[in-house]
PDB file of C-alpha atoms in Angstrom:
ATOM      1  CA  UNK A   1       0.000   0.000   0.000  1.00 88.00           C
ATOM      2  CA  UNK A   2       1.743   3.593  -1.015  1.00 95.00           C
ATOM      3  CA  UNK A   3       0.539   6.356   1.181  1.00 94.00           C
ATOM      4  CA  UNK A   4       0.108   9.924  -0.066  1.00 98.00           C
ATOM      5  CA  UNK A   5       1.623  12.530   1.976  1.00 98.00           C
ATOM      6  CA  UNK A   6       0.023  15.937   2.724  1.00 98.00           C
ATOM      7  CA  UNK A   7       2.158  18.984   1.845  1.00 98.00           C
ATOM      8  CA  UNK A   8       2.597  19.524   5.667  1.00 98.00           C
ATOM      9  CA  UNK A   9       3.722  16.106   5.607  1.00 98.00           C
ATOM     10  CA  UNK A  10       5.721  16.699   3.072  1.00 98.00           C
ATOM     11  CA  UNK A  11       7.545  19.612   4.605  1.00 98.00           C
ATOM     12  CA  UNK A  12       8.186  17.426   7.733  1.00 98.00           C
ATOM     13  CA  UNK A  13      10.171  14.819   5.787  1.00 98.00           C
ATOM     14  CA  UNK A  14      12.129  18.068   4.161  1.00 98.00           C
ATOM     15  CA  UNK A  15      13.583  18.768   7.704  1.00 98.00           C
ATOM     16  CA  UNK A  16      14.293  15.166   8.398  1.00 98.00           C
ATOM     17  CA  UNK A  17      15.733  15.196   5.074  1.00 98.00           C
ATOM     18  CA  UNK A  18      17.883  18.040   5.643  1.00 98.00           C
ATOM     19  CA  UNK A  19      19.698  16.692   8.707  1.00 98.00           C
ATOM     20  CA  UNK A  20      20.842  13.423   6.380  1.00 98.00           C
ATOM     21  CA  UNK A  21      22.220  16.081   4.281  1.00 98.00           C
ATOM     22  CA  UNK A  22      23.935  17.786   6.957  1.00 98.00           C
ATOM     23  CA  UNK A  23      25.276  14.404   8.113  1.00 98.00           C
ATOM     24  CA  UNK A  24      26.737  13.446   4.812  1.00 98.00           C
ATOM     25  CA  UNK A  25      28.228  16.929   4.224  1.00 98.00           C
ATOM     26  CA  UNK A  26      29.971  16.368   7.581  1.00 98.00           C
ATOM     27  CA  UNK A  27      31.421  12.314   6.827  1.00 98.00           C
ATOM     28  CA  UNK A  28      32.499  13.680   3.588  1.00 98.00           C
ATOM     29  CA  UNK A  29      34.610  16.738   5.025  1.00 98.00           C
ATOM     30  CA  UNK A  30      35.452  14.423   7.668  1.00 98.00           C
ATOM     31  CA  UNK A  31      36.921  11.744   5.143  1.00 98.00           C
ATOM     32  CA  UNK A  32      40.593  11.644   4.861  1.00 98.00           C
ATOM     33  CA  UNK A  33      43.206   9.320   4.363  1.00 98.00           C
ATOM     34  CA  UNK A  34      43.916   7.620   7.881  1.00 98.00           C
ATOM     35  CA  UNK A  35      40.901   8.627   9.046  1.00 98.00           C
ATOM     36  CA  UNK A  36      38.849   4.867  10.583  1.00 98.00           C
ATOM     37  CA  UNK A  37      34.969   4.548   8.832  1.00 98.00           C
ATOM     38  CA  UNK A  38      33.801   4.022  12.639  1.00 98.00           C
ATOM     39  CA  UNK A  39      35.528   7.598  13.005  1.00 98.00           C
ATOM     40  CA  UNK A  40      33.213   8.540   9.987  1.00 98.00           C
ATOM     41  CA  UNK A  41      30.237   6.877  11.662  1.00 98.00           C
ATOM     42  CA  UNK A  42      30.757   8.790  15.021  1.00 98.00           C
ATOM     43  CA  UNK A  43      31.004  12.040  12.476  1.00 98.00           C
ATOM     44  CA  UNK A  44      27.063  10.872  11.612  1.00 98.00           C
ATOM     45  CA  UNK A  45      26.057  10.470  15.094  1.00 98.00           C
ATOM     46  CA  UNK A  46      27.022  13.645  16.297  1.00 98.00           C
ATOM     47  CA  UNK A  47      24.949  15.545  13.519  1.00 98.00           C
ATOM     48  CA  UNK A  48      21.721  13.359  14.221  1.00 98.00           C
ATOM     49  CA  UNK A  49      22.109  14.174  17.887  1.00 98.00           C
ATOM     50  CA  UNK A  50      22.842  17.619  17.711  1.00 98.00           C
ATOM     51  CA  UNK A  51      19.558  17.376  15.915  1.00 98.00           C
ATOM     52  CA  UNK A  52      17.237  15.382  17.999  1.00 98.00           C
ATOM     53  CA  UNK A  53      17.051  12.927  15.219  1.00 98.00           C
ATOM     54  CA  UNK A  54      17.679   9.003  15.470  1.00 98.00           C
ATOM     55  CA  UNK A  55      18.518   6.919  13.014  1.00 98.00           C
ATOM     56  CA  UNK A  56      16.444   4.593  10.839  1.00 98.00           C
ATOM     57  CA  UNK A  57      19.769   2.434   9.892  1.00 98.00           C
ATOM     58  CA  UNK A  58      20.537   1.697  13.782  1.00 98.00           C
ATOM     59  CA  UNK A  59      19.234  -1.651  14.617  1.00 97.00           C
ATOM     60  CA  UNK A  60      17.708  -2.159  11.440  1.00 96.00           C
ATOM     61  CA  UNK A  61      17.480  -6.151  10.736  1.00 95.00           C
ATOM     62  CA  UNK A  62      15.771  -7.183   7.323  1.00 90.00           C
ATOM     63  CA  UNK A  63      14.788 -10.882   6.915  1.00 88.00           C
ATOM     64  CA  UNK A  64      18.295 -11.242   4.816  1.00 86.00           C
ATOM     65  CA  UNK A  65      20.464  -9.720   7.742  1.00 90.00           C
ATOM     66  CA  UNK A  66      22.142 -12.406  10.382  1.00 93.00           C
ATOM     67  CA  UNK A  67      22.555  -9.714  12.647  1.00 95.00           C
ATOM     68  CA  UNK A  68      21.177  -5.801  13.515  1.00 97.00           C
ATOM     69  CA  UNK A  69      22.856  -3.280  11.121  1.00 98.00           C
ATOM     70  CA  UNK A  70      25.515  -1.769  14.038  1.00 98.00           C
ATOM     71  CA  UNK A  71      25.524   1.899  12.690  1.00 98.00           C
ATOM     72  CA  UNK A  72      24.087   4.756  11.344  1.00 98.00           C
ATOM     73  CA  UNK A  73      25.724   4.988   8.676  1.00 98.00           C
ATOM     74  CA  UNK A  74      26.807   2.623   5.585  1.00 98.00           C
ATOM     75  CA  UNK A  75      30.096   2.585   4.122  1.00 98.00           C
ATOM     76  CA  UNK A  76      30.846   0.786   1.375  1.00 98.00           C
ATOM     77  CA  UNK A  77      34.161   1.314  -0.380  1.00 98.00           C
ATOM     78  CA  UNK A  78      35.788   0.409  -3.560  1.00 98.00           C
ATOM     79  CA  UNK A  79      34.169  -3.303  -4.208  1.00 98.00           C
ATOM     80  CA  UNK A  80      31.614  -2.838  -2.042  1.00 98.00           C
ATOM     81  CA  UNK A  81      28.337  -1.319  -4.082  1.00 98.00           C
ATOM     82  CA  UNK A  82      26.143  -1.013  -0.922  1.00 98.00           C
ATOM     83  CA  UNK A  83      25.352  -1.583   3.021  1.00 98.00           C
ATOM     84  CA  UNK A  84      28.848  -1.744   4.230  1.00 98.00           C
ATOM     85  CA  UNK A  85      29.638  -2.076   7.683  1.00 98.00           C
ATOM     86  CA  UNK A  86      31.686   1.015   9.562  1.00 98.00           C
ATOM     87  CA  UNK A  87      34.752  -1.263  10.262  1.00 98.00           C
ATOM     88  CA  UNK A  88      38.420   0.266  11.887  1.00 98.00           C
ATOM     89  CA  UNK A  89      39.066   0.150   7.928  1.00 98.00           C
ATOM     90  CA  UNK A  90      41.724   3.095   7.519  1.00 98.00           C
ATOM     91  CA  UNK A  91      40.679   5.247   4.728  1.00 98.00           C
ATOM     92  CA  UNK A  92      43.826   5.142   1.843  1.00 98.00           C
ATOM     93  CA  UNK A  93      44.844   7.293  -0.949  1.00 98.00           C
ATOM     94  CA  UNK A  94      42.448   6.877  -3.959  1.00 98.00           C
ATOM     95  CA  UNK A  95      39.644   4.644  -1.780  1.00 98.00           C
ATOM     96  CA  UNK A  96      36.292   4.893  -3.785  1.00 98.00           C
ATOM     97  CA  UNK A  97      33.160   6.077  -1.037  1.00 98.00           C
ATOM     98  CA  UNK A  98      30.149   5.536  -0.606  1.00 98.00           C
ATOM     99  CA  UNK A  99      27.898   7.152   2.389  1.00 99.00           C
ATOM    100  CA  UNK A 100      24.433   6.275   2.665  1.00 98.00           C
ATOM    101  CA  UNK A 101      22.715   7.876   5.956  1.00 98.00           C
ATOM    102  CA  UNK A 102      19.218   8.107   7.085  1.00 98.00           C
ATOM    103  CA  UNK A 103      17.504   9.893   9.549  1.00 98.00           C
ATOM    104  CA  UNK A 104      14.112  10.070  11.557  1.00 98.00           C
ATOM    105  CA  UNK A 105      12.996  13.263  12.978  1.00 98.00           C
ATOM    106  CA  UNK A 106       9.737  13.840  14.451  1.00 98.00           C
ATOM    107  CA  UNK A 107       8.340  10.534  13.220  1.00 98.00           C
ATOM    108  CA  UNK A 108       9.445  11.156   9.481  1.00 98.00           C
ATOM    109  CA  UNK A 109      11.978   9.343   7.430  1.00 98.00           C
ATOM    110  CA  UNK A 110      15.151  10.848   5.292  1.00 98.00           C
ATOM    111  CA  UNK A 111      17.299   8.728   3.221  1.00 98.00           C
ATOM    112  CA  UNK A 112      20.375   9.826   1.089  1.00 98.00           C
ATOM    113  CA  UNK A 113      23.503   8.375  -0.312  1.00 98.00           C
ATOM    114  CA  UNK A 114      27.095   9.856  -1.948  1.00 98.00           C
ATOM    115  CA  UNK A 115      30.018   8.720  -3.842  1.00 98.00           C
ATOM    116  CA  UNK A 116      33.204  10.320  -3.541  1.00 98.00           C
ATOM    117  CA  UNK A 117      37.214   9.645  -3.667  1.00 98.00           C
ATOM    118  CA  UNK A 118      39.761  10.096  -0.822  1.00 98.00           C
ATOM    119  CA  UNK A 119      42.830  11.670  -1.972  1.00 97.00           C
ATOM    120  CA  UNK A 120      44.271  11.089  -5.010  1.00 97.00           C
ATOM    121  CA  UNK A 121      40.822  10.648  -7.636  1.00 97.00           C
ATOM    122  CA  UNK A 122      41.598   7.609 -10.469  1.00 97.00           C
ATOM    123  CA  UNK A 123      40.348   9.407 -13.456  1.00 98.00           C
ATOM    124  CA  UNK A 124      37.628   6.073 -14.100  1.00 98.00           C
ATOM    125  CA  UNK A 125      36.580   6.534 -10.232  1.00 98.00           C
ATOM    126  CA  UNK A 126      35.283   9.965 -11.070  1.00 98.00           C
ATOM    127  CA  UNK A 127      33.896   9.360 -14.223  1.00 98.00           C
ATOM    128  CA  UNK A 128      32.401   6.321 -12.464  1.00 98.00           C
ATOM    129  CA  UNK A 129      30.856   8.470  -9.896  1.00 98.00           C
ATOM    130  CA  UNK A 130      29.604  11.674 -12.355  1.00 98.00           C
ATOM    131  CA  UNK A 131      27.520   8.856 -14.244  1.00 98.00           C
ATOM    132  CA  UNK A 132      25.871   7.925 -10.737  1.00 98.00           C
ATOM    133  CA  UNK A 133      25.259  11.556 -10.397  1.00 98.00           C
ATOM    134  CA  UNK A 134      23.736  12.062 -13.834  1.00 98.00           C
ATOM    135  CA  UNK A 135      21.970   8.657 -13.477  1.00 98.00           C
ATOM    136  CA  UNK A 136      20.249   9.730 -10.557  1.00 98.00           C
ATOM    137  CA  UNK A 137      19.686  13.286 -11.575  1.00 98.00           C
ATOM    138  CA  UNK A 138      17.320  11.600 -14.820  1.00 98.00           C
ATOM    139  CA  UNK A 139      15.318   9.351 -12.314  1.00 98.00           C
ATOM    140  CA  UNK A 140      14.565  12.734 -10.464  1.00 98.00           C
ATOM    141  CA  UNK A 141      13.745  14.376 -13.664  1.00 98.00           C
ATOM    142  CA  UNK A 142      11.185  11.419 -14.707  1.00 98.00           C
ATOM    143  CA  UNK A 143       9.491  11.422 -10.769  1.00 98.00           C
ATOM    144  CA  UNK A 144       6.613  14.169 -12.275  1.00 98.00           C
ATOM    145  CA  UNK A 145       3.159  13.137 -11.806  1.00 98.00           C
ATOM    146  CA  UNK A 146       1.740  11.704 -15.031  1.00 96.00           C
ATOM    147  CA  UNK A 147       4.780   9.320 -14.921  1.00 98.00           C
ATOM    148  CA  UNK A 148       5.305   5.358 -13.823  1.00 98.00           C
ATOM    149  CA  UNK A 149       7.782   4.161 -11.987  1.00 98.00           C
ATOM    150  CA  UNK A 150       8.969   2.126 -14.933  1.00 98.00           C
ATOM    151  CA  UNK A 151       9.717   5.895 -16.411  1.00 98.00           C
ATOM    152  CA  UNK A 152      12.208   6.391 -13.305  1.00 98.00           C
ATOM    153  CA  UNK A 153      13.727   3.072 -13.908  1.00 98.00           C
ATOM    154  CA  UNK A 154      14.199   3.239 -17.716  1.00 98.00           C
ATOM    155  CA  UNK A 155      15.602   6.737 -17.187  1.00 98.00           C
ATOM    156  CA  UNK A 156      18.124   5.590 -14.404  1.00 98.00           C
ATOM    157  CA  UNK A 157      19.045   2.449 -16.595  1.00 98.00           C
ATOM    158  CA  UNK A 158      19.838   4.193 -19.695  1.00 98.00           C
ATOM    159  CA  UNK A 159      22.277   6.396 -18.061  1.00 98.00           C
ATOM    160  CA  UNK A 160      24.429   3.562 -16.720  1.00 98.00           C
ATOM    161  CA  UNK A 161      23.906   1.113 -19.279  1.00 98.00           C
ATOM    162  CA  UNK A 162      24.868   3.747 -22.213  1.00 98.00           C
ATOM    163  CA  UNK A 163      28.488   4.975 -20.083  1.00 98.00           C
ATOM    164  CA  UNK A 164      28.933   0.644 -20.005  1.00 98.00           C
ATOM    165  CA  UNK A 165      28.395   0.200 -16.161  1.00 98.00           C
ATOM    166  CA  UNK A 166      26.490  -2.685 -14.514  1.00 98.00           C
ATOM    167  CA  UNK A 167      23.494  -2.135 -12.565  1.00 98.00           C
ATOM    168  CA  UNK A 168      23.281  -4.886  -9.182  1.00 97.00           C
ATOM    169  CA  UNK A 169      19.897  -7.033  -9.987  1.00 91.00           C
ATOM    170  CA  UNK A 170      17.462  -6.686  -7.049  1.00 90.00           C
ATOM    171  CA  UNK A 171      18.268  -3.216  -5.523  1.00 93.00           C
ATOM    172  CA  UNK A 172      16.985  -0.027  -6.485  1.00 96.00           C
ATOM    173  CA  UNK A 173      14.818   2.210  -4.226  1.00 98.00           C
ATOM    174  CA  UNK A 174      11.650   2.280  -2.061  1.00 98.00           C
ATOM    175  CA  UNK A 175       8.918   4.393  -0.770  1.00 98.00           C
ATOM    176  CA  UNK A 176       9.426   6.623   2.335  1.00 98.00           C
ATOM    177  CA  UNK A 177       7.584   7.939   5.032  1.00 98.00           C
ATOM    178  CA  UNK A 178       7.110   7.231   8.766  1.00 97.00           C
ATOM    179  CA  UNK A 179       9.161   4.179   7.967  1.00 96.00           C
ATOM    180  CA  UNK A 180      12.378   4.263   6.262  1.00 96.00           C
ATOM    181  CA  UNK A 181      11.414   1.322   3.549  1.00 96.00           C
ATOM    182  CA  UNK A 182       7.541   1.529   2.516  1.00 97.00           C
ATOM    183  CA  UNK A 183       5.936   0.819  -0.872  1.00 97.00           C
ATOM    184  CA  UNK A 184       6.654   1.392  -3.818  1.00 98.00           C
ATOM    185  CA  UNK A 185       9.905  -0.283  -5.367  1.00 97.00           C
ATOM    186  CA  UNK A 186      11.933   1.930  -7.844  1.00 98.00           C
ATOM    187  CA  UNK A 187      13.840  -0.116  -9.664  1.00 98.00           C
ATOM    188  CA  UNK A 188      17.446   0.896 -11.582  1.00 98.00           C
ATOM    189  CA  UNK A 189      16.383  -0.516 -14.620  1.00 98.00           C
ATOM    190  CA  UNK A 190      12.976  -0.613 -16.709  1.00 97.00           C
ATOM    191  CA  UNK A 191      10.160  -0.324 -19.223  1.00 97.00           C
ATOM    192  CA  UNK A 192       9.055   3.532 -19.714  1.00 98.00           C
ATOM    193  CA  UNK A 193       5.185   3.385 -19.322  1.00 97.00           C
ATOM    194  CA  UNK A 194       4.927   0.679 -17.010  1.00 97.00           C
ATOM    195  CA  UNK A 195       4.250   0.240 -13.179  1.00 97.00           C
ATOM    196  CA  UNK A 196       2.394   2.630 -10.678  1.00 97.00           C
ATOM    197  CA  UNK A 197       1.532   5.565 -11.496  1.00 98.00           C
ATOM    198  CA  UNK A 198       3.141   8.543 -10.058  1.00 98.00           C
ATOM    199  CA  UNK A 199       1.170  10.864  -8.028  1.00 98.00           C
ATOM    200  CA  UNK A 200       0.783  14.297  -6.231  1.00 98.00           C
ATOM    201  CA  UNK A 201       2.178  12.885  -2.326  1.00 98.00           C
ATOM    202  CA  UNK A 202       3.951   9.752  -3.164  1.00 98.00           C
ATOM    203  CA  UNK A 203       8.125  10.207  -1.857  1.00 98.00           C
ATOM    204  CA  UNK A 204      10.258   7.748  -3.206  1.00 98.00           C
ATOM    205  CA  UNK A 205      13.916   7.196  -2.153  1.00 98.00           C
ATOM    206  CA  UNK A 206      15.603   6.922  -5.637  1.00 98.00           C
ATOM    207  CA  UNK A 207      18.855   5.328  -5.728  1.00 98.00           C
ATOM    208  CA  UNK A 208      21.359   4.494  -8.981  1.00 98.00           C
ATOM    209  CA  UNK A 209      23.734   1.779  -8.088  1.00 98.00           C
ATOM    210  CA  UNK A 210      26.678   1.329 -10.797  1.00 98.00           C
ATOM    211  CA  UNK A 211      29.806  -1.587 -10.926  1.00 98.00           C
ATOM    212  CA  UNK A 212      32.452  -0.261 -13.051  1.00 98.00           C
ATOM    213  CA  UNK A 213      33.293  -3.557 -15.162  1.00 98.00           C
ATOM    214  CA  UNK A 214      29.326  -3.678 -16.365  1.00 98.00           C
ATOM    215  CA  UNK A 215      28.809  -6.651 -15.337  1.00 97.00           C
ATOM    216  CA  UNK A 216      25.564  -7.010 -12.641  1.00 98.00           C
ATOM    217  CA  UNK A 217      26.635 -10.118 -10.841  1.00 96.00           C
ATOM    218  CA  UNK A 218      27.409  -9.174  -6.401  1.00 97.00           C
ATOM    219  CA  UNK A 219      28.060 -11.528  -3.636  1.00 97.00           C
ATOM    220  CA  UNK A 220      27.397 -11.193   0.080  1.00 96.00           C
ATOM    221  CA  UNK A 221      29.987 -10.668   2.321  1.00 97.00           C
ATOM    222  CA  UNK A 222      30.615 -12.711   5.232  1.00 96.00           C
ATOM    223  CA  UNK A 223      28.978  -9.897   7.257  1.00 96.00           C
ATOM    224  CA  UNK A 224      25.871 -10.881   6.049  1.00 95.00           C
ATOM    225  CA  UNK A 225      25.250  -7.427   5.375  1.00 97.00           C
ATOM    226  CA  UNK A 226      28.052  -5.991   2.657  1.00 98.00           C
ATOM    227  CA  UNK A 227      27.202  -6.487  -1.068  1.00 98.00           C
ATOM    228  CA  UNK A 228      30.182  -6.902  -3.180  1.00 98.00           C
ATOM    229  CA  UNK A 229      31.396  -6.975  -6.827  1.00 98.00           C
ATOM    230  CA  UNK A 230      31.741 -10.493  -7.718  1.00 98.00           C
ATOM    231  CA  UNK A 231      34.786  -9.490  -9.960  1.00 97.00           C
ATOM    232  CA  UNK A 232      36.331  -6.994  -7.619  1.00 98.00           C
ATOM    233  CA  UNK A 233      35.184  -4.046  -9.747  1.00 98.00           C
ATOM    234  CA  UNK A 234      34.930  -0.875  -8.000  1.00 98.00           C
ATOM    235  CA  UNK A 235      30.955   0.477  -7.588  1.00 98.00           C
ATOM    236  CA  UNK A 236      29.381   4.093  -6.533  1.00 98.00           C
ATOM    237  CA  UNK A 237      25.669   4.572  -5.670  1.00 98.00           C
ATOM    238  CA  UNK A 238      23.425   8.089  -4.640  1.00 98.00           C
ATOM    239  CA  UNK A 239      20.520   8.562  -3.486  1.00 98.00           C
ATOM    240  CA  UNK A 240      18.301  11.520  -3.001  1.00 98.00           C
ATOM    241  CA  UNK A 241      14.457  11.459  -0.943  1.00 98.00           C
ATOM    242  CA  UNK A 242      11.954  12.868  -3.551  1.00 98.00           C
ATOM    243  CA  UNK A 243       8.419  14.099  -2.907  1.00 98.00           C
ATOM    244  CA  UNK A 244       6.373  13.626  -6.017  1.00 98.00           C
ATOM    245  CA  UNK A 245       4.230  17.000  -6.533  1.00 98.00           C
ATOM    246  CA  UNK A 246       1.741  18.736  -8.732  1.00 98.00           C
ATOM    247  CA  UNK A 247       4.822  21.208  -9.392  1.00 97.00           C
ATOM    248  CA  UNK A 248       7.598  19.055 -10.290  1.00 98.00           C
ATOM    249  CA  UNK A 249       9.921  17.115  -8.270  1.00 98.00           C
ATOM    250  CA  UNK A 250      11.089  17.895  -4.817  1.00 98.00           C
ATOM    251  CA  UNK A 251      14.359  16.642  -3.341  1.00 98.00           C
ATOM    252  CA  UNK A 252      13.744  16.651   0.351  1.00 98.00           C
ATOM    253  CA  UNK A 253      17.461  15.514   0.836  1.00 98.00           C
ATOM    254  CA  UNK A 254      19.303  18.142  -0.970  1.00 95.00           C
ATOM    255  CA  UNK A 255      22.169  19.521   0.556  1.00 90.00           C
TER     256      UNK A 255
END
């Protein structure tokens, strides 16, 4: 079931969206060679507290997950596309990101992701990363009412497929409200035309993922949590919290 949100609803999920932003701004200024991704993670907690916000990641255990997700933060870097652990994993010259954070603020959700390099960029890294960027800025483009949700997809998927990337089967995005996952999907990849229609009040967390070699295949880790390239292929993925609205789209996560 997708739930419509009021425009006052709406404008609660912008300020919940805007600490995520605020907490990604900071782990990204914060990121440095030598610098720990629990160090990173303790970066995250500060802004959500200095808030009043909790986090939706925190605790979080899906049917797949062995164990509760331990932070508030994910970091996933180089190999790892997406819901990597914050580990005592030393950040090193020319490490590949990626941040996603979440946030719940007065019982509304936020959800956001970044790619970025630490250090020294590799010149495929960034081009890896700008096609993430552009891939998600499409699916925002094609989240107007009037739309499906196979309009987002297609739009997302031509981006990545036409730069040669891979797009993970499975994983894409997800409603958002008072819970952090709600109905619908968004997947990376689709049919323009098809699916649910998009309308005034639905917010959908829209989020590219990309491999680097183009191929689609991931494993698990032995975390039970981390997704990783199966070929050791470096990966980016962004996300942005988008209100769907009579005037266009609305990134509640913008920072």
């Amino acid at each position: 079931m997708v739930e419509l949100k009021t425009d006052t609803s709406i404008d609660a999920m912008y300020a919940a969206g805007q600490v995520v932003g605020q907490a990604l701004t900071a782990v990204k200024r914060a990121a440095d060679v030598g610098v720990s991704l629990v160090e990173l993670d303790e970066v995250a907690r500060e802004v959500l507290r200095g808030a009043g916000a909790s986090s939706p990641f925190l605790g979080y255990r899906p049917s797949f997950a062995p164990v509760p997700f331990p932070a508030v933060i994910c970091a996933s870097v180089n190999d790892a596309i997406v819901h990597g652990i914050p580990t005592g994993y030393r950040l090193r010259d020319g490490d590949l990101v990626s941040i996603d954070c979440g946030a719940e603020l007065d019982g509304w959700a936020g959800d956001s992701a970044i790619s970025f390099t630490v250090g020294t960029p590799r010149p495929a890294d960034v081009r890896l990363i700008e096609t993430a960027e552009r891939a998600l800025a499409a699916g925002i483009e094609a989240a107007v009412v009037g739309n499906r949700i196979g309009d987002i997809a297609h739009a997302i998927g031509s981006v990545c497929r036409a730069a040669g990337y891979g797009i993970p089967d499975g994983f894409g995005g997800h409603g958002i409200g008072r819970k952090m996952h709600e109905d619908p999907s968004v997947p990376n990849e689709g049919r323009p035309g098809r699916g649910m229609p998009l309308r005034h009040g639905m917010v959908l967390a829209i989020e590219p993922m990309l491999i680097a070699s183009g191929k689609d295949d991931y494993h698990a880790a032995p975390d039970g949590w981390t997704l990783r390239t199966n070929d050791g292929s470096r990966a980016a993925h962004t996300e942005h919290t988008v209100a769907i609205t009579d005037t266009g789209p609305r990134i509640l996560t913008a920072r």
